[in-house]
mmCIF file of C-alpha atoms in Angstrom:
data_model
loop_
_atom_site.group_PDB
_atom_site.id
_atom_site.type_symbol
_atom_site.label_atom_id
_atom_site.label_comp_id
_atom_site.label_asym_id
_atom_site.label_seq_id
_atom_site.Cartn_x
_atom_site.Cartn_y
_atom_site.Cartn_z
ATOM 1 C CA UNK A 14 -108.042 -83.908 61.689
ATOM 2 C CA UNK A 15 -105.609 -86.602 61.000
ATOM 3 C CA UNK A 16 -105.562 -85.585 57.370
ATOM 4 C CA UNK A 17 -105.068 -81.735 58.149
ATOM 5 C CA UNK A 18 -102.251 -82.778 60.539
ATOM 6 C CA UNK A 19 -100.424 -84.715 57.717
ATOM 7 C CA UNK A 20 -101.118 -82.110 54.979
ATOM 8 C CA UNK A 21 -99.959 -79.111 56.958
ATOM 9 C CA UNK A 22 -96.449 -80.209 57.605
ATOM 10 C CA UNK A 23 -96.012 -81.175 53.719
ATOM 11 C CA UNK A 24 -97.116 -77.942 52.739
ATOM 12 C CA UNK A 25 -95.008 -76.237 55.097
ATOM 13 C CA UNK A 26 -91.646 -78.212 53.961
ATOM 14 C CA UNK A 27 -92.766 -77.299 50.143
ATOM 15 C CA UNK A 28 -93.004 -73.746 51.109
ATOM 16 C CA UNK A 29 -89.546 -73.699 52.687
ATOM 17 C CA UNK A 30 -88.166 -75.926 49.729
ATOM 18 C CA UNK A 31 -89.743 -73.275 47.224
ATOM 19 C CA UNK A 32 -88.070 -70.640 49.245
ATOM 20 C CA UNK A 33 -84.663 -72.431 49.272
ATOM 21 C CA UNK A 34 -84.942 -72.879 45.674
ATOM 22 C CA UNK A 35 -85.758 -69.402 44.901
ATOM 23 C CA UNK A 36 -82.674 -68.287 46.803
ATOM 24 C CA UNK A 37 -80.537 -70.929 45.274
ATOM 25 C CA UNK A 38 -81.470 -69.388 41.654
ATOM 26 C CA UNK A 39 -80.992 -65.890 43.075
ATOM 27 C CA UNK A 40 -77.638 -66.785 44.331
ATOM 28 C CA UNK A 41 -76.567 -68.820 41.015
ATOM 29 C CA UNK A 42 -77.500 -65.719 38.694
ATOM 30 C CA UNK A 43 -75.599 -63.304 41.035
ATOM 31 C CA UNK A 44 -72.731 -65.400 41.297
ATOM 32 C CA UNK A 45 -71.776 -65.665 37.617
ATOM 33 C CA UNK A 46 -72.123 -61.856 37.345
ATOM 34 C CA UNK A 47 -69.666 -61.543 40.299
ATOM 35 C CA UNK A 48 -67.579 -64.173 39.001
ATOM 36 C CA UNK A 49 -67.267 -62.244 35.490
ATOM 37 C CA UNK A 50 -66.321 -58.993 37.441
ATOM 38 C CA UNK A 51 -63.820 -60.597 39.360
ATOM 39 C CA UNK A 52 -62.369 -62.355 36.483
ATOM 40 C CA UNK A 53 -62.067 -58.872 34.641
ATOM 41 C CA UNK A 54 -60.592 -57.360 37.713
ATOM 42 C CA UNK A 55 -58.455 -60.142 38.202
ATOM 43 C CA UNK A 56 -57.281 -60.172 34.439
ATOM 44 C CA UNK A 57 -56.739 -56.488 34.787
ATOM 45 C CA UNK A 58 -54.408 -56.826 37.693
ATOM 46 C CA UNK A 59 -52.543 -59.572 36.591
ATOM 47 C CA UNK A 60 -49.115 -58.827 34.464
ATOM 48 C CA UNK A 61 -50.209 -60.842 31.739
ATOM 49 C CA UNK A 62 -53.174 -58.740 30.970
ATOM 50 C CA UNK A 63 -50.819 -55.577 30.768
ATOM 51 C CA UNK A 64 -48.465 -57.402 28.601
ATOM 52 C CA UNK A 65 -51.514 -58.058 26.259
ATOM 53 C CA UNK A 66 -52.636 -54.240 26.611
ATOM 54 C CA UNK A 67 -49.089 -53.416 25.703
ATOM 55 C CA UNK A 68 -48.991 -55.622 22.774
ATOM 56 C CA UNK A 69 -52.111 -54.293 21.516
ATOM 57 C CA UNK A 70 -51.122 -50.676 22.053
ATOM 58 C CA UNK A 71 -47.737 -51.183 20.408
ATOM 59 C CA UNK A 72 -48.766 -51.350 16.732
ATOM 60 C CA UNK A 73 -50.315 -47.935 17.408
ATOM 61 C CA UNK A 74 -47.057 -46.608 18.793
ATOM 62 C CA UNK A 75 -45.011 -48.421 16.041
ATOM 63 C CA UNK A 76 -47.293 -46.397 13.556
ATOM 64 C CA UNK A 77 -46.773 -43.233 15.147
ATOM 65 C CA UNK A 78 -42.867 -43.947 15.265
ATOM 66 C CA UNK A 79 -43.070 -44.687 11.730
ATOM 67 C CA UNK A 80 -44.908 -41.248 11.203
ATOM 68 C CA UNK A 81 -42.130 -39.596 13.015
ATOM 69 C CA UNK A 82 -39.088 -41.269 11.341
ATOM 70 C CA UNK A 83 -40.872 -40.151 7.988
ATOM 71 C CA UNK A 84 -41.192 -36.491 9.246
ATOM 72 C CA UNK A 85 -37.638 -36.105 10.414
ATOM 73 C CA UNK A 86 -35.336 -36.011 7.619
ATOM 74 C CA UNK A 87 -32.298 -38.163 7.802
ATOM 75 C CA UNK A 88 -29.268 -36.550 8.989
ATOM 76 C CA UNK A 89 -27.089 -35.934 5.817
ATOM 77 C CA UNK A 90 -23.210 -35.186 6.521
ATOM 78 C CA UNK A 91 -22.231 -31.579 6.010
ATOM 79 C CA UNK A 92 -21.626 -31.135 2.139
ATOM 80 C CA UNK A 93 -18.156 -30.472 1.830
ATOM 81 C CA UNK A 94 -17.273 -27.706 -1.103
ATOM 82 C CA UNK A 95 -15.835 -29.381 -3.889
ATOM 83 C CA UNK A 96 -12.079 -28.705 -4.343
ATOM 84 C CA UNK A 97 -11.309 -28.541 -8.005
ATOM 85 C CA UNK A 98 -7.642 -28.999 -8.706
ATOM 86 C CA UNK A 99 -6.595 -26.813 -11.567
ATOM 87 C CA UNK A 100 -3.939 -28.479 -13.387
ATOM 88 C CA UNK A 101 -1.225 -25.874 -14.256
ATOM 89 C CA UNK A 102 -1.015 -25.141 -17.710
ATOM 90 C CA UNK A 103 2.687 -25.674 -19.083
ATOM 91 C CA UNK A 104 3.485 -22.235 -20.442
ATOM 92 C CA UNK A 105 4.688 -22.530 -24.026
ATOM 93 C CA UNK A 106 6.111 -19.299 -23.799
ATOM 94 C CA UNK A 107 9.895 -19.278 -24.236
ATOM 95 C CA UNK A 108 11.767 -18.133 -21.116
ATOM 96 C CA UNK A 109 12.972 -14.464 -21.681
ATOM 97 C CA UNK A 110 16.817 -14.424 -21.610
ATOM 98 C CA UNK A 111 18.075 -11.781 -19.211
ATOM 99 C CA UNK A 112 19.190 -9.101 -21.232
ATOM 100 C CA UNK A 113 22.792 -8.034 -20.358
ATOM 101 C CA UNK A 114 23.265 -4.550 -20.106
ATOM 102 C CA UNK A 115 26.465 -3.288 -21.770
ATOM 103 C CA UNK A 116 29.040 -2.497 -19.423
ATOM 104 C CA UNK A 117 30.240 1.022 -19.619
ATOM 105 C CA UNK A 118 33.799 1.428 -19.439
ATOM 106 C CA UNK A 119 35.103 3.784 -16.750
ATOM 107 C CA UNK A 120 36.818 6.713 -18.033
ATOM 108 C CA UNK A 121 40.408 6.740 -16.577
ATOM 109 C CA UNK A 122 40.864 9.709 -14.197
ATOM 110 C CA UNK A 123 44.334 10.605 -15.023
ATOM 111 C CA UNK A 124 44.648 13.485 -12.618
ATOM 112 C CA UNK A 125 44.279 11.076 -9.533
ATOM 113 C CA UNK A 126 47.461 9.455 -10.174
ATOM 114 C CA UNK A 127 51.111 10.902 -10.044
ATOM 115 C CA UNK A 128 52.167 9.171 -13.122
ATOM 116 C CA UNK A 129 50.036 7.768 -16.065
ATOM 117 C CA UNK A 130 50.033 7.272 -19.875
ATOM 118 C CA UNK A 131 48.069 9.885 -21.583
ATOM 119 C CA UNK A 132 46.728 9.394 -25.062
ATOM 120 C CA UNK A 133 47.937 11.518 -27.950
ATOM 121 C CA UNK A 134 44.891 13.672 -27.976
ATOM 122 C CA UNK A 135 45.113 14.472 -24.149
ATOM 123 C CA UNK A 136 45.086 18.151 -24.137
ATOM 124 C CA UNK A 137 46.215 20.620 -21.345
ATOM 125 C CA UNK A 138 44.897 24.180 -20.457
ATOM 126 C CA UNK A 139 48.167 26.087 -20.344
ATOM 127 C CA UNK A 140 51.878 26.437 -19.161
ATOM 128 C CA UNK A 141 53.999 28.060 -16.517
ATOM 129 C CA UNK A 142 55.375 30.932 -18.524
ATOM 130 C CA UNK A 143 57.580 32.651 -15.855
ATOM 131 C CA UNK A 144 58.596 32.770 -12.151
ATOM 132 C CA UNK A 145 58.243 35.781 -10.091
ATOM 133 C CA UNK A 146 61.526 35.290 -8.441
ATOM 134 C CA UNK A 147 64.397 34.003 -10.943
ATOM 135 C CA UNK A 148 64.612 30.436 -9.766
ATOM 136 C CA UNK A 149 65.647 27.077 -11.466
ATOM 137 C CA UNK A 150 63.436 24.886 -9.409
ATOM 138 C CA UNK A 151 59.779 26.056 -8.222
ATOM 139 C CA UNK A 152 58.739 24.804 -4.789
ATOM 140 C CA UNK A 153 55.719 25.180 -2.594
ATOM 141 C CA UNK A 154 54.846 28.843 -1.748
ATOM 142 C CA UNK A 155 56.775 30.181 -4.927
ATOM 143 C CA UNK A 156 54.637 32.737 -7.374
ATOM 144 C CA UNK A 157 54.389 31.565 -10.985
ATOM 145 C CA UNK A 158 52.952 33.247 -14.032
ATOM 146 C CA UNK A 159 50.535 31.404 -16.253
ATOM 147 C CA UNK A 160 49.285 31.982 -19.979
ATOM 148 C CA UNK A 161 45.649 31.505 -19.013
ATOM 149 C CA UNK A 162 43.053 34.207 -17.972
ATOM 150 C CA UNK A 163 39.240 34.970 -17.833
ATOM 151 C CA UNK A 164 38.939 33.730 -21.401
ATOM 152 C CA UNK A 165 39.766 30.184 -20.005
ATOM 153 C CA UNK A 166 37.134 30.374 -17.027
ATOM 154 C CA UNK A 167 39.406 30.684 -14.236
ATOM 155 C CA UNK A 168 38.985 33.125 -11.370
ATOM 156 C CA UNK A 169 40.525 33.785 -8.017
ATOM 157 C CA UNK A 170 40.968 30.677 -5.993
ATOM 158 C CA UNK A 171 40.889 28.388 -8.976
ATOM 159 C CA UNK A 172 43.329 25.455 -8.524
ATOM 160 C CA UNK A 173 45.233 23.721 -11.606
ATOM 161 C CA UNK A 174 47.251 20.580 -11.569
ATOM 162 C CA UNK A 175 50.786 20.751 -12.693
ATOM 163 C CA UNK A 176 52.267 18.344 -14.859
ATOM 164 C CA UNK A 177 55.296 17.323 -17.192
ATOM 165 C CA UNK A 178 55.201 15.431 -20.174
ATOM 166 C CA UNK A 179 57.653 12.588 -20.583
ATOM 167 C CA UNK A 180 58.471 10.164 -23.228
ATOM 168 C CA UNK A 181 56.337 8.546 -25.818
ATOM 169 C CA UNK A 182 54.783 5.408 -25.444
ATOM 170 C CA UNK A 183 54.810 2.921 -28.236
ATOM 171 C CA UNK A 184 53.095 -0.547 -28.663
ATOM 172 C CA UNK A 185 54.589 -3.825 -29.887
ATOM 173 C CA UNK A 186 54.201 -2.717 -33.475
ATOM 174 C CA UNK A 187 56.232 0.566 -32.853
ATOM 175 C CA UNK A 188 53.004 2.576 -33.117
ATOM 176 C CA UNK A 189 52.786 5.789 -30.703
ATOM 177 C CA UNK A 190 49.743 5.294 -28.443
ATOM 178 C CA UNK A 191 50.426 8.214 -26.085
ATOM 179 C CA UNK A 192 53.043 9.504 -23.650
ATOM 180 C CA UNK A 193 53.833 9.378 -19.892
ATOM 181 C CA UNK A 194 52.774 12.093 -17.769
ATOM 182 C CA UNK A 195 53.928 12.916 -14.399
ATOM 183 C CA UNK A 196 51.895 14.820 -11.656
ATOM 184 C CA UNK A 197 54.216 17.348 -10.442
ATOM 185 C CA UNK A 198 51.880 19.461 -7.820
ATOM 186 C CA UNK A 199 48.948 21.871 -7.466
ATOM 187 C CA UNK A 200 48.716 25.758 -7.835
ATOM 188 C CA UNK A 201 46.015 28.178 -7.079
ATOM 189 C CA UNK A 202 45.093 31.420 -8.963
ATOM 190 C CA UNK A 203 45.513 34.705 -7.214
ATOM 191 C CA UNK A 204 43.363 37.905 -7.826
ATOM 192 C CA UNK A 205 45.693 39.209 -10.374
ATOM 193 C CA UNK A 206 44.093 37.729 -13.315
ATOM 194 C CA UNK A 207 43.797 39.361 -16.932
ATOM 195 C CA UNK A 208 42.314 38.243 -20.173
ATOM 196 C CA UNK A 209 44.995 35.601 -21.164
ATOM 197 C CA UNK A 210 47.260 35.535 -18.115
ATOM 198 C CA UNK A 211 47.215 34.910 -14.238
ATOM 199 C CA UNK A 212 49.426 34.849 -11.408
ATOM 200 C CA UNK A 213 49.189 31.834 -8.956
ATOM 201 C CA UNK A 214 50.865 30.305 -5.974
ATOM 202 C CA UNK A 215 52.417 26.827 -5.798
ATOM 203 C CA UNK A 216 49.873 25.244 -3.267
ATOM 204 C CA UNK A 217 51.526 21.885 -3.054
ATOM 205 C CA UNK A 218 54.470 20.156 -4.708
ATOM 206 C CA UNK A 219 55.350 16.692 -5.108
ATOM 207 C CA UNK A 220 58.320 16.902 -7.450
ATOM 208 C CA UNK A 221 60.282 19.967 -8.516
ATOM 209 C CA UNK A 222 58.649 22.356 -10.815
ATOM 210 C CA UNK A 223 60.138 24.161 -13.719
ATOM 211 C CA UNK A 224 59.143 26.718 -16.220
ATOM 212 C CA UNK A 225 57.426 25.083 -19.265
ATOM 213 C CA UNK A 226 55.592 22.500 -17.005
ATOM 214 C CA UNK A 227 51.790 22.169 -18.235
ATOM 215 C CA UNK A 228 48.844 23.207 -16.264
ATOM 216 C CA UNK A 229 45.309 21.333 -16.264
ATOM 217 C CA UNK A 230 42.414 23.446 -14.736
ATOM 218 C CA UNK A 231 40.911 21.080 -11.808
ATOM 219 C CA UNK A 232 37.162 19.986 -12.530
#
């Protein structure tokens, strides 16, 4: 009885110790796993781990950025058109001299002035050969007779200038170059016109007109 009473407490203690030891082993095996999970969670939540992950992912981003840079062509400035400056070729052609047109000498209109020098070959068309009323001096409104007619191309209403030849004009060497002519007035033909004769009226008188003065058909 004494031996049983001693053995039973020892056996009970041994069982308790073995049970406690078993729990201790289970807890020790679970604790490392839990600690590993906690360390992973802690490292995942820690800022350092994000940096590590970012640094680990950065090479891939860099590779993608490199690929993008390679795909996008570099922007080039707009191509400006080349301005080709052409050098003006010196013209070897000689300057053309402006041709001076010959100046035409104006013909002297002797009939516009009352006195002028007519050349030697200056021809009159006819003369005053008579006066209707016997007068020495003929004035405006008087009727005169002429030695021109249809053959000279005159008709009713034709006007003629009345002239008088004066002295001859000589140059410095004494040669005759013409003669002075004075315009005396204007006459107008009436309807009384024949082949070589006609009747006219003194239309205007600047100087006294006499028988024998010359007439020139007005153009």
